[in-house]
Coordinates of C-alpha atoms and ligand atoms in Angstrom, one line a residue:
X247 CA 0.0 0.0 0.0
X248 CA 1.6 3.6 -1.2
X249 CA 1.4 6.3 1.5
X250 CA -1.1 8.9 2.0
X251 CA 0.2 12.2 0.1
X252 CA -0.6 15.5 -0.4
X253 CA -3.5 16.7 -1.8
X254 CA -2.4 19.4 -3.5
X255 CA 0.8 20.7 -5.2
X256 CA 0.9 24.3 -6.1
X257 CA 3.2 27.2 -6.3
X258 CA 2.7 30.2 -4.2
X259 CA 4.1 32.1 -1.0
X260 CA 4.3 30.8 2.7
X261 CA 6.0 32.3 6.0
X262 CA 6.6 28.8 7.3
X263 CA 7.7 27.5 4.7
X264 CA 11.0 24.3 5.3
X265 CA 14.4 25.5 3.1
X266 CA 15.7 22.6 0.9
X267 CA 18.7 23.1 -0.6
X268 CA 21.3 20.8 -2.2
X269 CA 25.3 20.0 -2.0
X270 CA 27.4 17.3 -3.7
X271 CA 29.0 14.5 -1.8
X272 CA 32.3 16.2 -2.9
X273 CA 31.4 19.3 -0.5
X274 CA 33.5 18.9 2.6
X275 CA 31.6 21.7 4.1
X276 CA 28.2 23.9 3.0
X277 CA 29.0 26.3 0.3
X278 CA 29.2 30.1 0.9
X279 CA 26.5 30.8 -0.6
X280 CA 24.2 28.9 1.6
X281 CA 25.1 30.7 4.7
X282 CA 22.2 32.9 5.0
X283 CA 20.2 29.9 4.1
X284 CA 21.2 28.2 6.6
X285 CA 21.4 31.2 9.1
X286 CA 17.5 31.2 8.8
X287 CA 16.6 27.8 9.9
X288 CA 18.6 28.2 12.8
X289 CA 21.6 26.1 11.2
X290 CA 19.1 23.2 10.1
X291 CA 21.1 23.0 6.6
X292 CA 24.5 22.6 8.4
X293 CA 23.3 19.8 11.0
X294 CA 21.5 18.0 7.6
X295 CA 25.2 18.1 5.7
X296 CA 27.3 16.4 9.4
X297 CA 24.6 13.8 9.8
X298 CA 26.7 10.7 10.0
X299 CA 24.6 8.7 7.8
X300 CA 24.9 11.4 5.0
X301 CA 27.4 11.1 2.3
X302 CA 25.5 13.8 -0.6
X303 CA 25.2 11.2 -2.7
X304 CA 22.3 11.5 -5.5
X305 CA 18.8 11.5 -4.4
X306 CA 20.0 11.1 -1.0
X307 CA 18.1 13.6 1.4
X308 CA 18.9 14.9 4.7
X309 CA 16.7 16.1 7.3
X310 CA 18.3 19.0 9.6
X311 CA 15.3 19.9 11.8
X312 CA 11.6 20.8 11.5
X313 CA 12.8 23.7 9.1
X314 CA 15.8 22.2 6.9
X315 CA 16.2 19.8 4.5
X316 CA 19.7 19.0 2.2
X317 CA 19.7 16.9 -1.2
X318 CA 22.3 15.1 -2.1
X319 CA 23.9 15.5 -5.5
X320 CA 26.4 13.0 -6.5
X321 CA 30.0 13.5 -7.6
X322 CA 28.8 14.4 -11.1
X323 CA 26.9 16.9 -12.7
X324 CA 23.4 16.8 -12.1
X325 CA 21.3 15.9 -15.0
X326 CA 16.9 16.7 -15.4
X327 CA 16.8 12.8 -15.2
X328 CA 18.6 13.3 -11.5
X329 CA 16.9 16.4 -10.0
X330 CA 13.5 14.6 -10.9
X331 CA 14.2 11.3 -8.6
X332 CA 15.3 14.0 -6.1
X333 CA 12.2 15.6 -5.9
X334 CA 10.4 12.0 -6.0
X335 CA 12.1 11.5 -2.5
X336 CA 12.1 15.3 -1.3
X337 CA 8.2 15.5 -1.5
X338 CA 7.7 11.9 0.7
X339 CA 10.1 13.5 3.4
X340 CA 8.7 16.9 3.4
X341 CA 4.9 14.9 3.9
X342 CA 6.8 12.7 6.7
X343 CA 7.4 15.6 8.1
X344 CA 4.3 17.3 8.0
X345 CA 5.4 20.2 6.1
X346 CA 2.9 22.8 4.5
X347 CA 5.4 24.5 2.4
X348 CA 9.3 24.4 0.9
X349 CA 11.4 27.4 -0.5
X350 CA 13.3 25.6 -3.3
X351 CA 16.6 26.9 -2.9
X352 CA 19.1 24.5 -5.4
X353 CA 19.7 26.2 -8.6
X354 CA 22.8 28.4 -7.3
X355 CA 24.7 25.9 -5.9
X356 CA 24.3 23.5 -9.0
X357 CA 27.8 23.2 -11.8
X358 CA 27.7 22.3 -14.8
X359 CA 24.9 23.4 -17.6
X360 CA 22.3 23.7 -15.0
X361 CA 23.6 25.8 -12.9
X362 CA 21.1 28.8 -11.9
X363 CA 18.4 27.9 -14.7
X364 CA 15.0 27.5 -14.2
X365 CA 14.8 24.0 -15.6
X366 CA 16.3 22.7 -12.6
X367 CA 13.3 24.0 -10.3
X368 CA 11.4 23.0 -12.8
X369 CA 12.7 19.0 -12.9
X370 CA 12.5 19.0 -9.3
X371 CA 8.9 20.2 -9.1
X372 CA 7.9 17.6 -11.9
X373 CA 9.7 15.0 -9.8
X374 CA 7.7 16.2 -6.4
X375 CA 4.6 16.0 -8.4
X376 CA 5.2 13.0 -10.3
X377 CA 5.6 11.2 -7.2
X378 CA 2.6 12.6 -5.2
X379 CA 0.2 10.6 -7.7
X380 CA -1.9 8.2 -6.4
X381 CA -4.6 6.3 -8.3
X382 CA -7.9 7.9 -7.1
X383 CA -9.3 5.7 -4.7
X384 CA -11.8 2.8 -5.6
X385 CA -12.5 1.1 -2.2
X386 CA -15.5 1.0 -1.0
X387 CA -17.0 -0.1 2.8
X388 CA -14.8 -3.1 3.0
X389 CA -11.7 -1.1 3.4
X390 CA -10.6 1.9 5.5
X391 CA -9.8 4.8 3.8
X392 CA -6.3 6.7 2.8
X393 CA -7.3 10.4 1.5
X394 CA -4.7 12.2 0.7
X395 CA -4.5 15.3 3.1
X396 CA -3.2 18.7 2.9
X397 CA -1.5 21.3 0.0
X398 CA 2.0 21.9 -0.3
X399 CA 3.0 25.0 -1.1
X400 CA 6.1 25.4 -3.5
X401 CA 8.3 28.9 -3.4
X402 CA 11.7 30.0 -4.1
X403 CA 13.5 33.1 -3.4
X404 CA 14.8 33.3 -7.2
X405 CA 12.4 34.6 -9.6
X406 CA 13.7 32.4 -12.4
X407 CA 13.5 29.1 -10.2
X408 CA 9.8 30.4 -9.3
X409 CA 8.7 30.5 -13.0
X410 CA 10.7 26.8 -12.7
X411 CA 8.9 25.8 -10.4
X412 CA 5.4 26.5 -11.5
X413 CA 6.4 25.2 -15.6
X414 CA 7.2 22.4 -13.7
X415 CA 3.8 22.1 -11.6
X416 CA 2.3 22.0 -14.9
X417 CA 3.6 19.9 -16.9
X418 CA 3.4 17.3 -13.9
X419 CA -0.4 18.2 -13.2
X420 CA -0.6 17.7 -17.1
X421 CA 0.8 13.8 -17.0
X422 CA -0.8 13.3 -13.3
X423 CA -4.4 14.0 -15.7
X424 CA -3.3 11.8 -18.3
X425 CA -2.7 9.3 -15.7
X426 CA -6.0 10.1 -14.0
X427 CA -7.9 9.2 -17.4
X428 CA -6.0 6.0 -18.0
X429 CA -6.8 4.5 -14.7
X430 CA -10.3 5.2 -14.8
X431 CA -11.8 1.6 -15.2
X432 CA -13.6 1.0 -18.2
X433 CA -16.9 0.5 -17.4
X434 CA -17.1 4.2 -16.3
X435 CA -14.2 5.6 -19.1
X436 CA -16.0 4.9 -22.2
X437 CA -15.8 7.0 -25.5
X438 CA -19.0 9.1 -24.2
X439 CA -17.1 9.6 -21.3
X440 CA -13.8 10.5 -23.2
X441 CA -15.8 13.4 -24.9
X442 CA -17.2 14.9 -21.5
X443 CA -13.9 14.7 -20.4
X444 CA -12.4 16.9 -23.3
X445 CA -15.5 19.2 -23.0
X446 CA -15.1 19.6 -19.6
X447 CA -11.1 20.6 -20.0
X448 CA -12.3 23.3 -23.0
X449 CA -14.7 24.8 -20.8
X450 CA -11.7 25.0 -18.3
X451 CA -9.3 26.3 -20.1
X452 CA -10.4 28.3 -22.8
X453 CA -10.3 25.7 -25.7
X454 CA -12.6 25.0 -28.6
X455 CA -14.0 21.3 -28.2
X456 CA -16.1 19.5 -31.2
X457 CA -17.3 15.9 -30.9
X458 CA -17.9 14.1 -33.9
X459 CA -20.9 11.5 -33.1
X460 CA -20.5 7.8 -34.6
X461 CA -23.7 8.8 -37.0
X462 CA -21.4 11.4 -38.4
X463 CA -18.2 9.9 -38.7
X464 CA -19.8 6.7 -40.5
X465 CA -21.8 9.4 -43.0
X466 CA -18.2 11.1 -43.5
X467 CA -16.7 7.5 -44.2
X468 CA -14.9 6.9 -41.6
X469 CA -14.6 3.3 -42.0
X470 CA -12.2 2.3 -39.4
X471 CA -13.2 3.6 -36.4
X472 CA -16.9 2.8 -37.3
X473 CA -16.1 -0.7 -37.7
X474 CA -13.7 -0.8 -34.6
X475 CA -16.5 0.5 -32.4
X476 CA -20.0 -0.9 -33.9
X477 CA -19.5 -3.9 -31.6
X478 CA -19.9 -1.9 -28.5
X479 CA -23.0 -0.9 -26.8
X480 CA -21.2 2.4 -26.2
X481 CA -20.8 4.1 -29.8
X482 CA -17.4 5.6 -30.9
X483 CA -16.5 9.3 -31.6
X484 CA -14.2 11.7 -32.8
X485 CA -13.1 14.3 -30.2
X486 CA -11.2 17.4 -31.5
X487 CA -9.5 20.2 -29.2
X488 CA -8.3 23.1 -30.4
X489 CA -5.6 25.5 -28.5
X490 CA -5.5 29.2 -30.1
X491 CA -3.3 31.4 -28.8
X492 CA -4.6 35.1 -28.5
X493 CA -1.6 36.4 -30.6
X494 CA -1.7 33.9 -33.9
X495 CA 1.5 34.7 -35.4
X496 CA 0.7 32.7 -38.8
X497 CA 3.4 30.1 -37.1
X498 CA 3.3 26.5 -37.0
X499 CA 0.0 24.5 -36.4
X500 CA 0.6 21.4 -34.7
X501 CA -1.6 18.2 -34.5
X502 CA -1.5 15.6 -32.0
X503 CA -3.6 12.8 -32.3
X504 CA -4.2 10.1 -29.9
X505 CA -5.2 6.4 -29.9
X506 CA -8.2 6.1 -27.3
X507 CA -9.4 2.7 -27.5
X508 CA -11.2 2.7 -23.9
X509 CA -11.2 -1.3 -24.0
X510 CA -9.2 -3.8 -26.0
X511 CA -11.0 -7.0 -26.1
X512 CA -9.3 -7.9 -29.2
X513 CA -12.5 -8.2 -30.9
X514 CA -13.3 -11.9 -32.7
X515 CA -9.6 -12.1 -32.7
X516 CA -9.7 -12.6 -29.1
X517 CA -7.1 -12.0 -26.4
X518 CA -6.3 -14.9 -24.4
X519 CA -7.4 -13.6 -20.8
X520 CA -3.7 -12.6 -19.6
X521 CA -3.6 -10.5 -22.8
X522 CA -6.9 -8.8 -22.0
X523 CA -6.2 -7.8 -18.5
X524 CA -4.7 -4.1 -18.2
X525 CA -6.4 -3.1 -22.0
X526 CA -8.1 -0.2 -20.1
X527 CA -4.6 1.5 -20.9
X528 CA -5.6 1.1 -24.4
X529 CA -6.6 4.8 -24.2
X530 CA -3.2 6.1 -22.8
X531 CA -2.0 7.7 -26.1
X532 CA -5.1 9.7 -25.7
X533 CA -5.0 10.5 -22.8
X534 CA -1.3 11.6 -22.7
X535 CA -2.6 14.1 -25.8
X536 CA -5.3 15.5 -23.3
X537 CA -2.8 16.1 -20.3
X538 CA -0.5 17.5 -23.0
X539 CA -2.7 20.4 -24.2
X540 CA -3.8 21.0 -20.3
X541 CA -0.2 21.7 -20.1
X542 CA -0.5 23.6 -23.4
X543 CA -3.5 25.7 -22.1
X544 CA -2.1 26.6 -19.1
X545 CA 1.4 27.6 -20.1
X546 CA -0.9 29.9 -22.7
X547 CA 1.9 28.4 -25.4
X548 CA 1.9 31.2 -28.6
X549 CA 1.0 27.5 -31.1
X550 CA -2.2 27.0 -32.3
X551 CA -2.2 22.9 -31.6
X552 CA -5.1 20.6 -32.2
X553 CA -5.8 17.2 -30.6
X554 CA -7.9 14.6 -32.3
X555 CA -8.9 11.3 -30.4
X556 CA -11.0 9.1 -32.4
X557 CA -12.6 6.9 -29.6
X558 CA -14.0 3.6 -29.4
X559 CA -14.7 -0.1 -27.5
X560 CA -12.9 -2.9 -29.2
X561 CA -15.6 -5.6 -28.3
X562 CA -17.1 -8.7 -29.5
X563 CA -21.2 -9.1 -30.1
X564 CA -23.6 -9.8 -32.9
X565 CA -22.9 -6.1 -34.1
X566 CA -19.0 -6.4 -34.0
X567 CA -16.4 -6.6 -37.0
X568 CA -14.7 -9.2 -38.3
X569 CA -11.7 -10.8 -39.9
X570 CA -11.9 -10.9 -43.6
X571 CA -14.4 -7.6 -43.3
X572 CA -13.2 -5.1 -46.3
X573 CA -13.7 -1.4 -45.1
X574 CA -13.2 1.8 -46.6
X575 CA -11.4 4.8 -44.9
X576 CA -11.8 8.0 -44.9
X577 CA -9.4 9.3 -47.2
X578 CA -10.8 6.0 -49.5
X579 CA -7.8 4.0 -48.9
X580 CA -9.6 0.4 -48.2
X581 CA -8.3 -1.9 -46.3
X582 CA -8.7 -6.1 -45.7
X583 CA -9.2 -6.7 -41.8
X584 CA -7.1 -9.8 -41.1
X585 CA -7.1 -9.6 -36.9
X586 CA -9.4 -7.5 -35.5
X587 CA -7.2 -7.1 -32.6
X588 CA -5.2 -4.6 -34.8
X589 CA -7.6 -2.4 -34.3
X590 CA -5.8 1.1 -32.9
X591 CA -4.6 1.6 -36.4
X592 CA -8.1 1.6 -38.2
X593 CA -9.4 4.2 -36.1
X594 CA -6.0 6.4 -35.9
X595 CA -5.7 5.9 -40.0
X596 CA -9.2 7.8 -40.0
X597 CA -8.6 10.1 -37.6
X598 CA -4.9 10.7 -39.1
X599 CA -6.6 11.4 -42.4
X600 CA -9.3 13.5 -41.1
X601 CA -6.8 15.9 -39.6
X602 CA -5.0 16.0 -43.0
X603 CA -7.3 16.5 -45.1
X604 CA -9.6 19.6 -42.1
X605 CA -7.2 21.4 -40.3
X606 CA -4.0 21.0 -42.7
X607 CA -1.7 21.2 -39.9
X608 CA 2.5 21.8 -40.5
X609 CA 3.5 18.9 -38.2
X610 CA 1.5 15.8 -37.1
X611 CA 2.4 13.2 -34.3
X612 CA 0.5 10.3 -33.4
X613 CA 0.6 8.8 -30.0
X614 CA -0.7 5.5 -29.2
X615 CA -0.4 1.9 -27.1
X616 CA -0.2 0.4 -30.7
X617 CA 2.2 -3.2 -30.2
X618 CA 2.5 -5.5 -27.8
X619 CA 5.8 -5.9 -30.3
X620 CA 7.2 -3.0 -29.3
X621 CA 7.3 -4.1 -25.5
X622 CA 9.4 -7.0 -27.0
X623 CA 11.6 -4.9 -28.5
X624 CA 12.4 -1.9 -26.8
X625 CA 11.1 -2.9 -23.3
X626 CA 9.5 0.1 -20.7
X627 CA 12.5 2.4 -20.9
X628 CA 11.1 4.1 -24.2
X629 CA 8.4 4.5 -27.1
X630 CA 9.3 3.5 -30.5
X631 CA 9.4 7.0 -32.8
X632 CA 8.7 6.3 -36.8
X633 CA 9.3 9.5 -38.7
X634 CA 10.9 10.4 -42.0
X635 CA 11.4 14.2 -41.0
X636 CA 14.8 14.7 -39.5
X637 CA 14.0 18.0 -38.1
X638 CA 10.8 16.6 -36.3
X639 CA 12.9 13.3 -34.9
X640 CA 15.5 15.4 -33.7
X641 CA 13.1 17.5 -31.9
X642 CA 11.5 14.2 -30.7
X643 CA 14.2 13.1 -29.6
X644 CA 15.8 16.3 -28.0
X645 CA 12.9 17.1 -26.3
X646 CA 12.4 13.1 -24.8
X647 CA 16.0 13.3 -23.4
X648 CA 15.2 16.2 -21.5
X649 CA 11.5 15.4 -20.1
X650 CA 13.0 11.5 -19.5
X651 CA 10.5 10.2 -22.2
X652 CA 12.6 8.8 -24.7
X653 CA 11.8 8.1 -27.8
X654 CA 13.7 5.6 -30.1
X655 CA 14.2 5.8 -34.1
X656 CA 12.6 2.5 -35.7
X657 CA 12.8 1.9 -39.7
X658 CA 10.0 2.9 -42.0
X659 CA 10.8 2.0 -45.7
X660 CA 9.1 1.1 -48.8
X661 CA 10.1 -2.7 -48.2
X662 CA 8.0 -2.0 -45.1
X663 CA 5.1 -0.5 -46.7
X664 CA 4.8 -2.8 -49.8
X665 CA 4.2 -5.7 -47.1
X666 CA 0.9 -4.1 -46.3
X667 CA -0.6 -4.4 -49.4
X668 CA -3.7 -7.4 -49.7
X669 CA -5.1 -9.7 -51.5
X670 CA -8.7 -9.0 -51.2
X671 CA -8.2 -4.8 -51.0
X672 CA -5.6 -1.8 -51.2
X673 CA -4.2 -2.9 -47.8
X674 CA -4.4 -5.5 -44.4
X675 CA -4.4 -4.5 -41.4
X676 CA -2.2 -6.9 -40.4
X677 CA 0.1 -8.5 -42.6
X678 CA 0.2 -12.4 -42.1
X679 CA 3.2 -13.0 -40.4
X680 CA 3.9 -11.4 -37.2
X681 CA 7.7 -10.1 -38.5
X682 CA 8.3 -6.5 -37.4
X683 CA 5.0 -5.8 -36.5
X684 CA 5.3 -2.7 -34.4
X685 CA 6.6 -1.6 -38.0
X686 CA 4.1 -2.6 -39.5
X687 CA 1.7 -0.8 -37.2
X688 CA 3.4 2.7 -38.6
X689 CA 3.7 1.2 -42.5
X690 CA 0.3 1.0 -42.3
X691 CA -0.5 4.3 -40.9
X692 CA 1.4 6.0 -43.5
X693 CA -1.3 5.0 -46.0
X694 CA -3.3 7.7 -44.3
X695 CA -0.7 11.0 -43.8
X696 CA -0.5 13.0 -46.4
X697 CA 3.1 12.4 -47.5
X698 CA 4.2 16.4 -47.3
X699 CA 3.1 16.7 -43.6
X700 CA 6.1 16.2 -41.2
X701 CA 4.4 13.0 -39.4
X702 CA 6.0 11.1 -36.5
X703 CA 4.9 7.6 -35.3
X704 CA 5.0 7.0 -31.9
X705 CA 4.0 3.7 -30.1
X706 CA 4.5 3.7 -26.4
X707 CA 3.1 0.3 -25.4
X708 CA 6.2 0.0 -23.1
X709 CA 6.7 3.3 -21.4
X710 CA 2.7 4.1 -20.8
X711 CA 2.4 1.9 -18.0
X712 CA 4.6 0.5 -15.0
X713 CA 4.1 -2.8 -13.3
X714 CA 5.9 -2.0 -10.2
X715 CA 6.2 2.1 -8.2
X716 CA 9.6 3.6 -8.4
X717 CA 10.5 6.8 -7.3
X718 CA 8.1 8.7 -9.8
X719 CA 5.7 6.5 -10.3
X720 CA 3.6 4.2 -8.7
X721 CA 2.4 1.3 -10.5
X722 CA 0.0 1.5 -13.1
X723 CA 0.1 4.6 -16.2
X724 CA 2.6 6.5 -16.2
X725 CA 1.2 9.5 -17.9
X726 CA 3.8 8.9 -20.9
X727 CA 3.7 11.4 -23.8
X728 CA 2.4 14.7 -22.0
X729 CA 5.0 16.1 -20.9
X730 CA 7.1 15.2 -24.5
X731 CA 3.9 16.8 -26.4
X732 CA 3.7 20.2 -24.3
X733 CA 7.4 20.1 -24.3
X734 CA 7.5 19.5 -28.2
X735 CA 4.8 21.8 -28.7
X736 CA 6.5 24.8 -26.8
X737 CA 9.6 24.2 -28.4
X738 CA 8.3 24.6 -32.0
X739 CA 6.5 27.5 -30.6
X740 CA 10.1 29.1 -30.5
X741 CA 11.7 27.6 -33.2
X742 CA 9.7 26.0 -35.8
X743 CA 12.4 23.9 -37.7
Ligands
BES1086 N1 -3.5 -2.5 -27.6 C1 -2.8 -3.6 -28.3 C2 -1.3 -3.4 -28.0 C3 -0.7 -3.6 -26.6 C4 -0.4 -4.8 -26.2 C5 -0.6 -2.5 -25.8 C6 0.2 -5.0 -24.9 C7 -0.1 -2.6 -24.5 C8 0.3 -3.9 -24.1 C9 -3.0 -3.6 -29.7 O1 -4.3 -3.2 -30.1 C10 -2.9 -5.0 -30.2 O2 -3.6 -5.8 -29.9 N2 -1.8 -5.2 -31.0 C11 -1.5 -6.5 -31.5 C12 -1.2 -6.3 -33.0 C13 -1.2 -7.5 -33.8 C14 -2.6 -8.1 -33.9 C15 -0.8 -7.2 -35.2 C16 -0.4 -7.1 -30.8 O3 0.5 -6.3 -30.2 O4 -0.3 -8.3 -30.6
MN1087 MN1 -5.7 -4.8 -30.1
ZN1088 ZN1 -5.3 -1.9 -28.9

């Protein structure tokens, strides 16, 4: 059982508030610098540095008294990746403690790159948020309850670490929703759901929210995700978000769309029951695009950026799909359905084409829980990324280092594409061996992008979910994707290629 946390995370001002700063284990005494610091908890910070059992090594934390608290930093230079496991173990010791607020006091006394930038509040407030997650609780009568008590205030006495602190607040609070959506069982989180969600968020934030109905999207022929969610007694949708910046600078317009299958049966091609188990997190690529325009909102980033979720229930019944159905997609591609348990990539080729061919953005990235193949191959640590754009992968991939959600380069070729084609129609949906299939997941997607759109690919089967807790996460989704997709969106804010 994960201990009760705080309630609330937030950035603001406090009196009372506990002084954390941070020293390396190379330090033979406090810095300089830290002397008024450590002046005004009544020498907490010193009496944290000469506890016995404290060597400043990374992530290590020190408790002086009721008002001090030292990290440890290592030998090395601190990297993002670092500060965030710090502040995954400062924000348990600050709730042991019973504290109400901490003034964030670390970027000065960092070397290297870091030193004195905002990013470093801002990893350690991600990492303090990040960790205070807890799945919302579901017990009922039978068990006692845990709530989570209290707020936490977050302050700094550097202006540039404050703005750090509260970025990093938000992009957090923006994976903390993601995770909030993804955990929400299925029998509550279906596509209806999904779409009062989104509403709810525009209505918060100041976004436009559309909801294309399952009448509509089979009238527009949107084959795939019709098919994919006729079986269930809950009908599928399209949900599109749109972020406008009050200043619309004629920049880039970005579109992020989202795989949001609320439950993966498999369909007729049935998983065996240990497969089935955990397909709630079928929706986590969706749900890491909603927690990334949050973020998006909030900052107020100057991009116009659209999300599009194409919802729907992979089930089995007398209305469902089946192999050897031929449908026809939106942008009249058709396609041979070989396993209906390939299913995120009928409803994301729609929804893919869709955005094309309405809101012509200048970049596109899909997001979804696409392969179990992908697991295989590239395990939790990172999502696959399929892009032929080398400006857009190395922003990927810049931007994943930095928010520690990595994202890999896998092949997309012709050879790859050419195996998609059918028998029976233009294309399978599966081809029929199981070779390279998280490729052929994006091969087949790129039936459905128009070819001079930047596109990027990326399946994170692996990273979206976490079987046991470790210092960020407790087990279960991750929030994977929303912190890359804010951070990829305000960085082509600033710089476009
Ligand atoms: N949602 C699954 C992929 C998945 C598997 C995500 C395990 C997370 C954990 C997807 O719809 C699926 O079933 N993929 C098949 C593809 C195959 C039929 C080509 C798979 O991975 O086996
Ligand atoms: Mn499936
Ligand atoms: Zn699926």
């Amino acid at each position: 059982m994960r201990r009760t946390m705080y309630r609330t995370i937030r950035t603001g001002s406090s009196r009372r508030a506990v002084t954390v700063a941070a020293i390396t284990s190379t330090a033979k005494r406090l810095p300089a610098s830290l002397k008024a610091a450590n002046d005004a908890c009544e020498g907490g910070l010193e009496v944290a540095r000469t506890r016995p059992d404290f060597a400043g090594n990374l992530g290590e934390i020190s408790i002086g008294n009721d008002q001090a608290i030292l990290i440890g930093l290592g030998d090395a230079t601190p990297t993002r990746t670092a500060l965030r496991t710090a502040g995954g173990r400062l924000v348990v010791a600050l709730h042991a403690m019973g504290a109400s607020a901490a003034r964030i006091d670390v970027a000065p006394h960092l070397t290297g790159p870091l030193k004195n930038k905002p990013a470093v509040a801002q990893a350690i407030a991600e990492g303090m948020v990040l960790a205070n997650w807890r799945q919302e609780s579901w017990r009922g009568t039978a068990s006692k309850g845990d709530p989570a008590t209290g707020t936490l205030i977050l302050t700094s006495p550097h202006g540039g670490s404050r703005g750090g602190l509260r970025r990093g607040c938000i992009l957090a609070d923006a994976a903390n929703e993601a995770r909030r959506l993804g955990s929400t069982p299925p029998n509550i989180a279906h596509p209806g759901w999904i779409a009062r969600q989104a509403r709810a968020m525009a209505r918060r934030l100041g976004m436009q929210c559309t909801v294309i109905s399952a009448a509509k999207a089979k009238e527009s022929g949107m084959g795939g995700l019709t098919a994919v969610g006729q079986g269930s007694e809950h009908p599928p949708c399209l949900v599109h978000l749109t972020w406008k910046p009050k200043r619309s600078s004629g920049g880039p317009k970005l579109a992020f769309v989202g795989k949001t299958i609320t439950y993966d049966t498999g369909g007729y091609s049935l998983k065996i029951s240990n497969g089935m188990k955990g397909m709630k997190y079928d929706m986590c690529g969706g749900a890491a695009v909603m927690g990334a325009m949050q973020a998006i909102a909030s900052l107020k980033l100057p991009i116009e950026v659209h999300a599009v979720l194409p919802c729907a229930e992979n089930m089995v019944s007398e209305r469902a799909y089946r192999p050897d159905d031929i449908i026809k997609m939106f942008n009249g591609v058709t396609v041979e359905v070989t396993n209906t348990d390939a299913e995120g990539r009928l409803v994301l080729a729609d929804a893919l084409a869709w955005t094309c061919r309405k809101i012509k953005p200048t970049h596109i990235i899909d997001i979804a829980t696409l392969t179990g193949g992908v697991v295989v191959a590239l395990g939790q640590w990172c999502a696959g990324m399929w892009s032929r754009d080398a400006s857009l992968r190395k922003t990927l991939q810049n931007v994943g280092d930095d928010a520690g959600e990595q994202v890999w380069r896998m092949p997309l070729w012709k050879e790859h594409r050419d195996f998609m084609r059918a028998n029976h129609a233009d294309i399978w949906n599966s081809g029929p061996k199981r070779d390279g299939h998280p490729i052929q997941g994006a091969a087949f997607l790129s039936y459905f992008v128009e070819p001079e759109i930047p596109w990027a690919h990326i399946d994170i089967a692996g990273p979206a979910t976490t079987e046991s807790s470790t210092d960020l996460y407790a087990a279960g989704p991750t929030g994977f994707g929303a912190r890359l997709l804010a951070e990829t969106a305000a960085t082509l804010a600033v710089d476009p290629d």
